[in-house]
XYZ file of C-alpha atoms in Angstrom:
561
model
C 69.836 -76.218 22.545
C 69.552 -74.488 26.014
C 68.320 -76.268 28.908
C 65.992 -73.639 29.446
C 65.190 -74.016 25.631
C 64.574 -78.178 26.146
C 61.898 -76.947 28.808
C 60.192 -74.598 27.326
C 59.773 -76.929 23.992
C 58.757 -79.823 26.672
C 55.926 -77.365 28.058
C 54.376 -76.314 24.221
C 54.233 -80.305 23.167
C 52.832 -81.386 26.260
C 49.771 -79.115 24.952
C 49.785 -81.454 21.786
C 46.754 -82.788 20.881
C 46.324 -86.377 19.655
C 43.309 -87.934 18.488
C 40.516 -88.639 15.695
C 43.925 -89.806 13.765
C 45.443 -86.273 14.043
C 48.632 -85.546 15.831
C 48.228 -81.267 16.380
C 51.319 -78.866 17.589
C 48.536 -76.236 15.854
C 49.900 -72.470 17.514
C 52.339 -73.553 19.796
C 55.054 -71.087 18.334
C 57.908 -73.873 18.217
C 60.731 -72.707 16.634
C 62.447 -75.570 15.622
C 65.614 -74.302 13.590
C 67.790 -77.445 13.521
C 67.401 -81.451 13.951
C 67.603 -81.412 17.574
C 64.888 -78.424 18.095
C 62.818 -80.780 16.634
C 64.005 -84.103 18.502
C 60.346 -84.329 20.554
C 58.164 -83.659 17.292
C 59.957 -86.757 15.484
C 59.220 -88.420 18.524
C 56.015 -87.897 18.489
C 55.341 -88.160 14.614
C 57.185 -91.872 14.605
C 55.170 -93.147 17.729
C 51.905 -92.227 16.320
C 49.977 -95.105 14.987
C 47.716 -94.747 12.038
C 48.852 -91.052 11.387
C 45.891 -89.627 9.502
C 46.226 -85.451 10.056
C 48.850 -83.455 10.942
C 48.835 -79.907 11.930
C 51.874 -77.911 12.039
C 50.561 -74.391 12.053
C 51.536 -71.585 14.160
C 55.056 -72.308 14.628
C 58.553 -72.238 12.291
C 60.475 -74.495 10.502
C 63.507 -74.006 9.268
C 65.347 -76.216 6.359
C 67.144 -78.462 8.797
C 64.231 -78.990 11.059
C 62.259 -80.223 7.783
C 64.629 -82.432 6.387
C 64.213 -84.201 9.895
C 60.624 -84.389 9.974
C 60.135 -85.773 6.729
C 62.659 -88.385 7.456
C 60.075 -89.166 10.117
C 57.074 -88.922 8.272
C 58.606 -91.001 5.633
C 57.014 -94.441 6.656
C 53.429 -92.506 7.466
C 51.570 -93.962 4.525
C 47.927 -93.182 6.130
C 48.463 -89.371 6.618
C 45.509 -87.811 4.203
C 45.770 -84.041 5.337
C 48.306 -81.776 6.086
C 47.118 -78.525 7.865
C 50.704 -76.560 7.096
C 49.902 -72.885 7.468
C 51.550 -70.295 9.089
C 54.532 -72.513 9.617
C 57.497 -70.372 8.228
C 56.797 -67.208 10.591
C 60.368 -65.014 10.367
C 61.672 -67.305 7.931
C 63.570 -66.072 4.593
C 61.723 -66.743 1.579
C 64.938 -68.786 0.088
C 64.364 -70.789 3.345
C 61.006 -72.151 1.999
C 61.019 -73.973 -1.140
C 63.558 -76.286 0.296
C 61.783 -77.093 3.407
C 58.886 -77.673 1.547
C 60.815 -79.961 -0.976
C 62.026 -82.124 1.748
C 58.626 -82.614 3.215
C 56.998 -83.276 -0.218
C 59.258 -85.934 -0.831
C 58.377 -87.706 2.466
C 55.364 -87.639 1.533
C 55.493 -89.309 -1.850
C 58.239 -91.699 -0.644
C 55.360 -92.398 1.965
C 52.560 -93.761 -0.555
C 50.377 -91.023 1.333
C 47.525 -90.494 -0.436
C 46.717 -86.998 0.232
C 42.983 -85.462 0.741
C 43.346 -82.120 2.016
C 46.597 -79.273 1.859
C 47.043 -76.302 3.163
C 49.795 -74.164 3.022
C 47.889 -70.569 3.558
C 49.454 -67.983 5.175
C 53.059 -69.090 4.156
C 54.633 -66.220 2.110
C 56.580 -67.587 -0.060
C 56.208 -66.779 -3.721
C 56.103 -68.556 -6.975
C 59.417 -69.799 -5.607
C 57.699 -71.130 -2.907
C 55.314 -73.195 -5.568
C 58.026 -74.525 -6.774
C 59.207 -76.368 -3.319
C 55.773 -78.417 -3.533
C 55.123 -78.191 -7.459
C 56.635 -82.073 -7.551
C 54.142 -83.225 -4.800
C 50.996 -82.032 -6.629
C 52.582 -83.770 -10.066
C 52.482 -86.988 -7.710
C 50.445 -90.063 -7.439
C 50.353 -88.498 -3.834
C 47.893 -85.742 -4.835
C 45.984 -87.961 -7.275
C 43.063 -88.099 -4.289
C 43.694 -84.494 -3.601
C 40.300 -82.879 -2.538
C 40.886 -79.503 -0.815
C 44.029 -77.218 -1.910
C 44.333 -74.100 -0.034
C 46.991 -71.437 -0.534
C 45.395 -68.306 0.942
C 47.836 -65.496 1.242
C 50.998 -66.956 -0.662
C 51.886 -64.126 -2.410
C 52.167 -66.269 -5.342
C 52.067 -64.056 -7.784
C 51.227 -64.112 -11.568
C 54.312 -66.557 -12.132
C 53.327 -68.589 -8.984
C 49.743 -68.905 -10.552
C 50.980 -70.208 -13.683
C 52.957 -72.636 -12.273
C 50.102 -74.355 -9.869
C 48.091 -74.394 -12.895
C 50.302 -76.381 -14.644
C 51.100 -78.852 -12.121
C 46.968 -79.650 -11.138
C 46.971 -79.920 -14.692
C 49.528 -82.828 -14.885
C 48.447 -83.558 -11.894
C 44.749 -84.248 -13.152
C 46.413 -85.892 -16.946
C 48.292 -88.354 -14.833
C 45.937 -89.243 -12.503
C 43.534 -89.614 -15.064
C 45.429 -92.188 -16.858
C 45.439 -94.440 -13.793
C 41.462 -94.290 -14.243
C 41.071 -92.230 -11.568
C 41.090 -88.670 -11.855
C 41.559 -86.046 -10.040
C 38.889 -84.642 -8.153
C 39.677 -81.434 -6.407
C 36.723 -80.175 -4.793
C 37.999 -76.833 -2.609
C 40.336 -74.188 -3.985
C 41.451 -71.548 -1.841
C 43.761 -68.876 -3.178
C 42.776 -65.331 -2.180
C 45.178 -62.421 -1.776
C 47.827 -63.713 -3.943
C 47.899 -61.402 -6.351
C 47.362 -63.497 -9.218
C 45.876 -61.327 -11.424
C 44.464 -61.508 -14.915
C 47.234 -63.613 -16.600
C 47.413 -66.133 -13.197
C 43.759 -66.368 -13.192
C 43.688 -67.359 -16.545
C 45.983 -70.262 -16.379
C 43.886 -71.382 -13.068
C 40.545 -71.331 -15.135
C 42.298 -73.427 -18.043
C 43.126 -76.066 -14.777
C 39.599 -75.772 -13.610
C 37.900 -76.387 -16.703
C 39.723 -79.628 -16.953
C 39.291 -80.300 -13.546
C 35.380 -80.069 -13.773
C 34.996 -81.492 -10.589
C 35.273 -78.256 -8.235
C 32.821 -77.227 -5.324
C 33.672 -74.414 -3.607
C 36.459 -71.750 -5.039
C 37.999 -68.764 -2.773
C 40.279 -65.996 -4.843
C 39.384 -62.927 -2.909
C 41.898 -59.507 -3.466
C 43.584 -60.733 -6.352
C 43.847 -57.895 -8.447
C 41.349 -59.703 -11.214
C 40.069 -57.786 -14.013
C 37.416 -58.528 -16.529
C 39.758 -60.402 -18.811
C 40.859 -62.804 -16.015
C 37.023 -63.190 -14.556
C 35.784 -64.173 -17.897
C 38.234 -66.987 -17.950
C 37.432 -68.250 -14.771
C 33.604 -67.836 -15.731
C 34.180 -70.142 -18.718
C 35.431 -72.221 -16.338
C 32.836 -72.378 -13.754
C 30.040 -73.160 -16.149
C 32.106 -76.621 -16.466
C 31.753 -76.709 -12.707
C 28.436 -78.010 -12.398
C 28.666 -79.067 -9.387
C 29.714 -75.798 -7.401
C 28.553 -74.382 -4.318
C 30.355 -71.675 -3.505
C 31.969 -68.687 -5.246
C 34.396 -66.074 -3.610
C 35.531 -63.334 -6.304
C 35.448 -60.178 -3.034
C 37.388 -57.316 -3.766
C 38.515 -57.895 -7.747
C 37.706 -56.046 -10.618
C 34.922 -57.449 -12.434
C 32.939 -54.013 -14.243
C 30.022 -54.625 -16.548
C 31.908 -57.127 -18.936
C 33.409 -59.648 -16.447
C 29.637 -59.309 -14.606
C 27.615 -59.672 -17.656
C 30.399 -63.115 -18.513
C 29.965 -64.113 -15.266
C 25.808 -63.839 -15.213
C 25.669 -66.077 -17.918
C 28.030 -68.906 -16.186
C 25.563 -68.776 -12.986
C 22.471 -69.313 -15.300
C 24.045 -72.833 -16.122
C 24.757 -73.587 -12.602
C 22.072 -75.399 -10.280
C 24.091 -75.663 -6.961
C 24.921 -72.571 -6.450
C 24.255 -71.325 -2.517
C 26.729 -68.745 -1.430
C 27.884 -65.741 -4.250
C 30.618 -63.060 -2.739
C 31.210 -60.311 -5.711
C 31.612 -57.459 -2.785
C 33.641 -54.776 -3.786
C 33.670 -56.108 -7.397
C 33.080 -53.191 -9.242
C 30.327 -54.933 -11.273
C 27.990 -51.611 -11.515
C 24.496 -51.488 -12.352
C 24.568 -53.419 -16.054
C 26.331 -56.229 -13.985
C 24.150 -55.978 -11.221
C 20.767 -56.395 -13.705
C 22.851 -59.307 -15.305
C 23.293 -61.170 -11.983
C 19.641 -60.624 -10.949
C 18.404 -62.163 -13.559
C 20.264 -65.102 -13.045
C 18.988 -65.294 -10.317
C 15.212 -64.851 -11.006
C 15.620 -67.550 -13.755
C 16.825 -70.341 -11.476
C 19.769 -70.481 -8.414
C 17.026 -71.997 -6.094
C 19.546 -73.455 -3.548
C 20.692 -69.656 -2.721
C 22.155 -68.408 0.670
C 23.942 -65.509 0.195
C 24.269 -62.830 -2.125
C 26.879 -60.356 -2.008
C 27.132 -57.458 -4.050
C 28.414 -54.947 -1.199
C 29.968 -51.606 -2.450
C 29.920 -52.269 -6.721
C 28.293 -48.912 -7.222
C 24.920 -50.395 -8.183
C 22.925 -47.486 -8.691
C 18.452 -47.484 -7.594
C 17.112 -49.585 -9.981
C 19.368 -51.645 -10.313
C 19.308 -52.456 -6.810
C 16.063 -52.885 -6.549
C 15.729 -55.153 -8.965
C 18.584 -57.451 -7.576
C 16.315 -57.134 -4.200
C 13.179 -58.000 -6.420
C 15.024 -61.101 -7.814
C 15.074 -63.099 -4.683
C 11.927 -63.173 -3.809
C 10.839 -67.019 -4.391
C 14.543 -67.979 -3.252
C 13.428 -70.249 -0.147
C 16.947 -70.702 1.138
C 18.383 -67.085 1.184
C 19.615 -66.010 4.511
C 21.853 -62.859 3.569
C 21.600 -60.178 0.787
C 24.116 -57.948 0.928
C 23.652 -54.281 -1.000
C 25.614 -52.234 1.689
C 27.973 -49.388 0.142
C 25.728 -48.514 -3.395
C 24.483 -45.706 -4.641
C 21.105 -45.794 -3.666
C 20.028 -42.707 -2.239
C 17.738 -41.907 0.932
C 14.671 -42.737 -1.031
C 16.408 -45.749 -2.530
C 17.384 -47.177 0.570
C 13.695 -46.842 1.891
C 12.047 -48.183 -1.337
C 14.628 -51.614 -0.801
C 13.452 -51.663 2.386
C 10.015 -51.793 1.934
C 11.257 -54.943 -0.503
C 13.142 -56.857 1.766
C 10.160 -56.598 4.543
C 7.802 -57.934 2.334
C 10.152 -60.917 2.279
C 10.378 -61.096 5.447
C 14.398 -60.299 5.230
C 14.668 -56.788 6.236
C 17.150 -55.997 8.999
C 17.882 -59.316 10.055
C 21.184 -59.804 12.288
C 22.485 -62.015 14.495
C 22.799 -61.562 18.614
C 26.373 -60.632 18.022
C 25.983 -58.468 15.266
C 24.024 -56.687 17.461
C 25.627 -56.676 21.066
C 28.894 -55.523 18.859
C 26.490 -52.699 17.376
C 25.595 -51.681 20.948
C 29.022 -51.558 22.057
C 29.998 -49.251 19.118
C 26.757 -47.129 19.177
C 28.414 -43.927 21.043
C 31.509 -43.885 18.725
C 28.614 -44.286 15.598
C 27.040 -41.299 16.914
C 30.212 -38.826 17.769
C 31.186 -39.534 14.255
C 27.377 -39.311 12.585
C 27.450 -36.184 14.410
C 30.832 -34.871 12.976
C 29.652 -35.536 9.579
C 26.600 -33.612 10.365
C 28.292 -30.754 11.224
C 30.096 -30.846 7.878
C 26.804 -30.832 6.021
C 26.936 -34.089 4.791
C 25.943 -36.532 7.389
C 22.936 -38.692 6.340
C 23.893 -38.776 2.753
C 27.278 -39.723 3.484
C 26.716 -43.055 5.414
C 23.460 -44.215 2.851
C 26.189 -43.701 -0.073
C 29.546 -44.054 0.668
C 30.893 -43.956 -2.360
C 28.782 -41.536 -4.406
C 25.654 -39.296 -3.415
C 22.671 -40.276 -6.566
C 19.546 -37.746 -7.116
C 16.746 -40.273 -5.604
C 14.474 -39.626 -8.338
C 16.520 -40.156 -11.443
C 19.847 -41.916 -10.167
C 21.578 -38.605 -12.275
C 25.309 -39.339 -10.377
C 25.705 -35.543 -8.496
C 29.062 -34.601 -7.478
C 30.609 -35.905 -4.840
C 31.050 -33.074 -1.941
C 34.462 -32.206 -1.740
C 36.449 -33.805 1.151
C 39.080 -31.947 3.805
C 41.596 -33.911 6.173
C 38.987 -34.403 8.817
C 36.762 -35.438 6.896
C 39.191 -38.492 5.353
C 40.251 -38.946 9.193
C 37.305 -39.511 10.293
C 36.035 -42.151 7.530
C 39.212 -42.957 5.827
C 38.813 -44.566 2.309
C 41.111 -44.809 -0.586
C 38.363 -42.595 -2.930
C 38.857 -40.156 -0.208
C 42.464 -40.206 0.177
C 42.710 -39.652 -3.663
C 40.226 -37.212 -3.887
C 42.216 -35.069 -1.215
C 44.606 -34.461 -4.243
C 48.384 -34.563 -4.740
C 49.091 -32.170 -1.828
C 47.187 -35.030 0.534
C 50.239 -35.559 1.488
C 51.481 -31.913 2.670
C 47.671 -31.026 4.120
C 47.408 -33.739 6.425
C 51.230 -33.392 7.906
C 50.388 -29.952 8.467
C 47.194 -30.711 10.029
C 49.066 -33.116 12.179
C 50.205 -32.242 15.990
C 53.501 -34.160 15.888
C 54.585 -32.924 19.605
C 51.165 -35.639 20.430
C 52.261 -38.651 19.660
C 49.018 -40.286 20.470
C 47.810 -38.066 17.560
C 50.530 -39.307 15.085
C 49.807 -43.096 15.831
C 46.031 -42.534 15.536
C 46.506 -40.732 11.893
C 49.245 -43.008 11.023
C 47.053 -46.042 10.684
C 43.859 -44.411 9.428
C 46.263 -43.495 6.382
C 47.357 -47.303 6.343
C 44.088 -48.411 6.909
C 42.899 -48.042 3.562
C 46.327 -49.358 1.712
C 45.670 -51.516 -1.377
C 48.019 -52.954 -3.497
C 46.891 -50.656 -6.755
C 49.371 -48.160 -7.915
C 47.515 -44.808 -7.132
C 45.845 -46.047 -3.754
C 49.514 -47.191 -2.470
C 51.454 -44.591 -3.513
C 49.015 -41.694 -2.156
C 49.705 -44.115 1.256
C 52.930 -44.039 1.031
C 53.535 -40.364 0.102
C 51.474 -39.775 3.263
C 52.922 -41.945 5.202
C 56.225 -40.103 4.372
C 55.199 -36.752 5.159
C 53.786 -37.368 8.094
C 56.535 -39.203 9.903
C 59.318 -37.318 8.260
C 57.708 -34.086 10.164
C 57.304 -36.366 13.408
C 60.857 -38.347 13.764
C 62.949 -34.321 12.615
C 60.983 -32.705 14.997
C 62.637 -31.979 18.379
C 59.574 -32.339 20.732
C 58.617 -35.726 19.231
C 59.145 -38.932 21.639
C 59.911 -42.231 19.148
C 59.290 -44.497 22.033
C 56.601 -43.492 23.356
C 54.882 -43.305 19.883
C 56.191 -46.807 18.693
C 54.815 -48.059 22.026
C 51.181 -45.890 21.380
C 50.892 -47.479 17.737
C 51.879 -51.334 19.218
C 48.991 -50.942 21.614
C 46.639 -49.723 18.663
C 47.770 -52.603 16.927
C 46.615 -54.973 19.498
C 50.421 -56.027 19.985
C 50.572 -54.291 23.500
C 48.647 -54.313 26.662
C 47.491 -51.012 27.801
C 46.320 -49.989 31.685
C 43.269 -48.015 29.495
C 40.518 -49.840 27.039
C 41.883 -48.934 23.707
C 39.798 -50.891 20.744
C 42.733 -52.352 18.296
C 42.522 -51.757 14.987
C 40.279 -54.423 13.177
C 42.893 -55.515 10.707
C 46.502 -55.365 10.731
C 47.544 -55.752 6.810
C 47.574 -52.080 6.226
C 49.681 -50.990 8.926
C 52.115 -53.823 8.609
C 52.708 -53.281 4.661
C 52.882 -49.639 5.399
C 55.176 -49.901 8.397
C 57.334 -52.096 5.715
C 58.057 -49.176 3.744
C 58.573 -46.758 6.612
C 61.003 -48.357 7.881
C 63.304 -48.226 5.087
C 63.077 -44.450 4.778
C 66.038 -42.688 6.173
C 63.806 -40.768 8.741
C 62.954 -43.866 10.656
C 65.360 -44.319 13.759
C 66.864 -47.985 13.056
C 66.908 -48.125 17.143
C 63.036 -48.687 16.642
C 63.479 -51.765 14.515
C 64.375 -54.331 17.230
C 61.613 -53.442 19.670
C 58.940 -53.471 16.364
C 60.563 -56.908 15.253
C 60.331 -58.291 18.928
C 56.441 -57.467 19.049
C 55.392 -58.608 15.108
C 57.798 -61.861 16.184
C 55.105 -62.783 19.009
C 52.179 -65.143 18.425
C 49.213 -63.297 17.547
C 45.768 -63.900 15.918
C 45.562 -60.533 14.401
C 49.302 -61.484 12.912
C 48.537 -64.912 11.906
C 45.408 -63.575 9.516
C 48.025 -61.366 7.710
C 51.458 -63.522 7.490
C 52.496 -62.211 4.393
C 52.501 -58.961 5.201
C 53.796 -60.072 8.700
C 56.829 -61.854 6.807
C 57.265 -58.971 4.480
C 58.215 -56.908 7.232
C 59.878 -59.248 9.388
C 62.287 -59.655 6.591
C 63.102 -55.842 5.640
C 63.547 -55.405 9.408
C 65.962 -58.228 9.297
C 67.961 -56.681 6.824
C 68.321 -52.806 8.346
């Protein structure tokens, strides 16, 4: 290692923080690659006394620099939680599982008896399961209370094989007279989908002991969310249930109604973007209404719930003493509908309640709200448009109406995958020709309001990536078009790059980042671009950190160009 190197390590530990048990190097964006990169962490970790909590995340750690660090953490036999996320930033996926071996190991050669792991935000497949699939089959994990693995990538395969290993994990443990008790799970946008769900639920329902559970985005239909609602009802004692942005329609809803009836400590439900439509909706209300009295927050945010059914989800809380959010944004309610819930929610004293920052950020964003209420306006469709954004219903009979028809502006200006779709299979042709390429301002802008409504469903990705295609093809062929300066426009939308003017990033990244991982393996994107885009998605970043598997996805095509 460098001199310069040695320094610059020496400056990020000396902004380690010890205390409360817990050695941290959280974010310091080490990059320890071999044994002697990590000389000053082993340090640190062996003259730590009574080593209770390590945190690791927001740096990278290669194989070699593992293998030394468990050696270290080998004799730690009080450490209880490991906060490993975001630690393999840039790394290859076959770099993973072995690093994670190695540190597993330590751990069980340690006697640790572990409370709390997470590994979120490390993308490294059901391969990667398999690097700590021993540990979690150890008396190590036998304590285990909180497992989180948000944003693995895991997969269906990686699902079945964590479900099989807390299952082991719980047989064993349970043999010793002490079983295991896992009271967090946190597994959202893993893709697990209905056959790795399944397998989970089996674990749960022998598990029995579970409080909270987090498996947002996973591409869950009703076969999978029946599973897990079997499950659940042998959950008695949970709290909290995160099931945002899967599939559930009426027959996953209606499964999982009946599962919340039989559960007394309920206080946070998040179905958002579930899909669980008006039969569901009725279901969950009465759930509800029948008991559920601990309740804080109810989310059923864009399931196209039609009036009624609406209504009578608003009418179901009303004796629910604890509730501090209900969340109906997104459904097809109508002007009158949205008036008529209104008029519900004030007589509970719950109408229009948001907090200071909720509204300072409102008041910040009211000009661009009303340059883009007026745009809609001028296309006839204004008002109706922002009460239902997903379908316009007749307020007296909630008969569906058709949906108005939608141009390129119109998707520009409110992008959406329904949109996007509904623009047809020449989407792709009308908005390149629409496009200015000679701005390139213009082509970054419309770039990531394509990639801003990506999703991982066949039709939705591959009307993005079509798109995407078309539109940069025309920009990088065309003569007049400037690659830097547009790579350097679309890094300082991104929130990657400073910029002398006030330019409001774009409020999540994953879109543009698994977008910009297939663009750049199209022949029309100039391979002198990849260094400069791997130099700034390299760089530590909040907005980065939140979406690491994407970030590693295309960290690792780049890579490879």
């Amino acid at each position: 290692m460098a001199s310069e190197d040695i320094t610059k390590l020496a400056e990020s530990l000396a902004k380690t923080k010890v205390g409360g048990g817990q050695l941290s190097f959280k974010g310091q964006s080490l990059k320890l690659n071999t044994a002697e990169d990590a000389e000053e962490v082993i340090k640190q970790i062996e003259e730590f006394d009574g080593l209770e909590a390590l945190r690791l995340e927001g740096n990278t750690v290669g194989v070699e620099a593992a293998k030394v660090i468990a050696k270290a953490l080998e004799k730690k036999s009080e450490l209880k939680r490991c906060h490993w996320s975001d630690m393999f930033t840039g790394r290859l996926r076959s770099e993973i599982p072995p690093a994670l071996i190695s540190l597993g190991d330590a751990l069980i050669t340690a006697g640790a008896q572990l409370v709390e792991l997470d590994l979120s935000d490390n993308a490294f497949g059901p391969d990667g399961v398999r690097g700590f699939e021993a540990l979690l089959k150890s008396p190590t994990c036998y304590t285990l209370q909180e497992l989180k693995l948000n944003n693995c990538g895991m997969g269906i395969g990686g699902g079945k094989i964590l479900a099989a290993a807390l299952k082991e994990c719980h047989r064993k443990s349970s043999a010793q007279g002490k079983p295991l008790a896992l009271k967090i799970f946190v597994a959202g946008r893993n893709r697990l989908e209905n056959d790795g769900a399944t397998a989970l639920a089996e674990a749960f329902g022998i598990i029995g002991t579970l409080e909270e559970v987090h498996m947002p985005q996973n591409g869950i239909n009703h076969p999978g969310i029946t599973a897990l609602a079997q499950a659940f009802a042998i959950n008695p004692l949970l709290k909290v249930i995160n099931l945002n942005d899967n599939t559930f329609t009426e027959k996953g809803a209606v499964a999982m109604a009946e599962t919340l009836k039989a559960l007394r400590q309920i206080e946070v439900i998040n179905f958002g973007d579930c899909l669980v439509r008006s039969k569901g909706a009725v279901a969950i209300a009465d759930a509800v209404k029948e008991g559920l009295h601990k309740l804080k927050e109810l989310n059923l945010s864009f399931c196209e719930i039609k009036r009624d059914a609406a209504l009578t989800v608003a009418e179901a809380i009303e004796d629910k003493a604890e509730l501090e959010r209900l969340d109906l944004n997104g459904n097809c309610l109508g002007e009158e509908g949205c008036e008529q819930l209104q008029e519900i929610l004030e007589g509970f004293n719950m109408a229009s309640e948001e907090d200071e920052d909720e509204e300072e950020e409102e008041e910040e964003e009211e000009e661009e709200e009303e340059e883009e209420q007026q745009q809609l306006k001028e296309r006839g469709q204004g008002e109706q448009e922002s009460l239902t954004p997903k379908k316009i219903i007749d307020s007296q009979d909630s008969t569906p109406v058709p949906s108005p028809p939608v141009d390129v502006a119109t998707f520009l200006a409110f992008p959406s995958p329904e949109k996007l779709l509904r623009l047809g299979p020449k989407c792709s042709v009308l908005i390149a020709q629409q496009t200015d390429t000679s701005d390139v301002e213009k082509v970054a802008t419309t770039l990531l309001r394509i990639s801003s409504v990506f999703k991982d469903e066949a039709p939705v990705k591959t009307a993005v990536h079509e798109t995407t295609d078309a539109l940069m093809r025309k920009a990088f062929t065309s003569a007049t078009f400037n690659s830097d300066a547009f790579i350097t426009s679309l890094l300082i939308h991104m929130g990657l790059l400073k910029s002398e003017e006030k330019i409001k990033a774009v409020p999540s990244l994953y879109g543009i980042l698994m977008t910009l991982n297939h663009m750049v393996q199209q022949d029309y994107f100039p391979k002198s671009l990849a260094p400069v885009l791997s130099a700034f998605v390299t760089k530590p970043n909040r907005a980065l950190d939140s979406c690491s598997f994407a970030r590693h996805m295309l960290l690792q095509t780049l890579h490879q160009l």
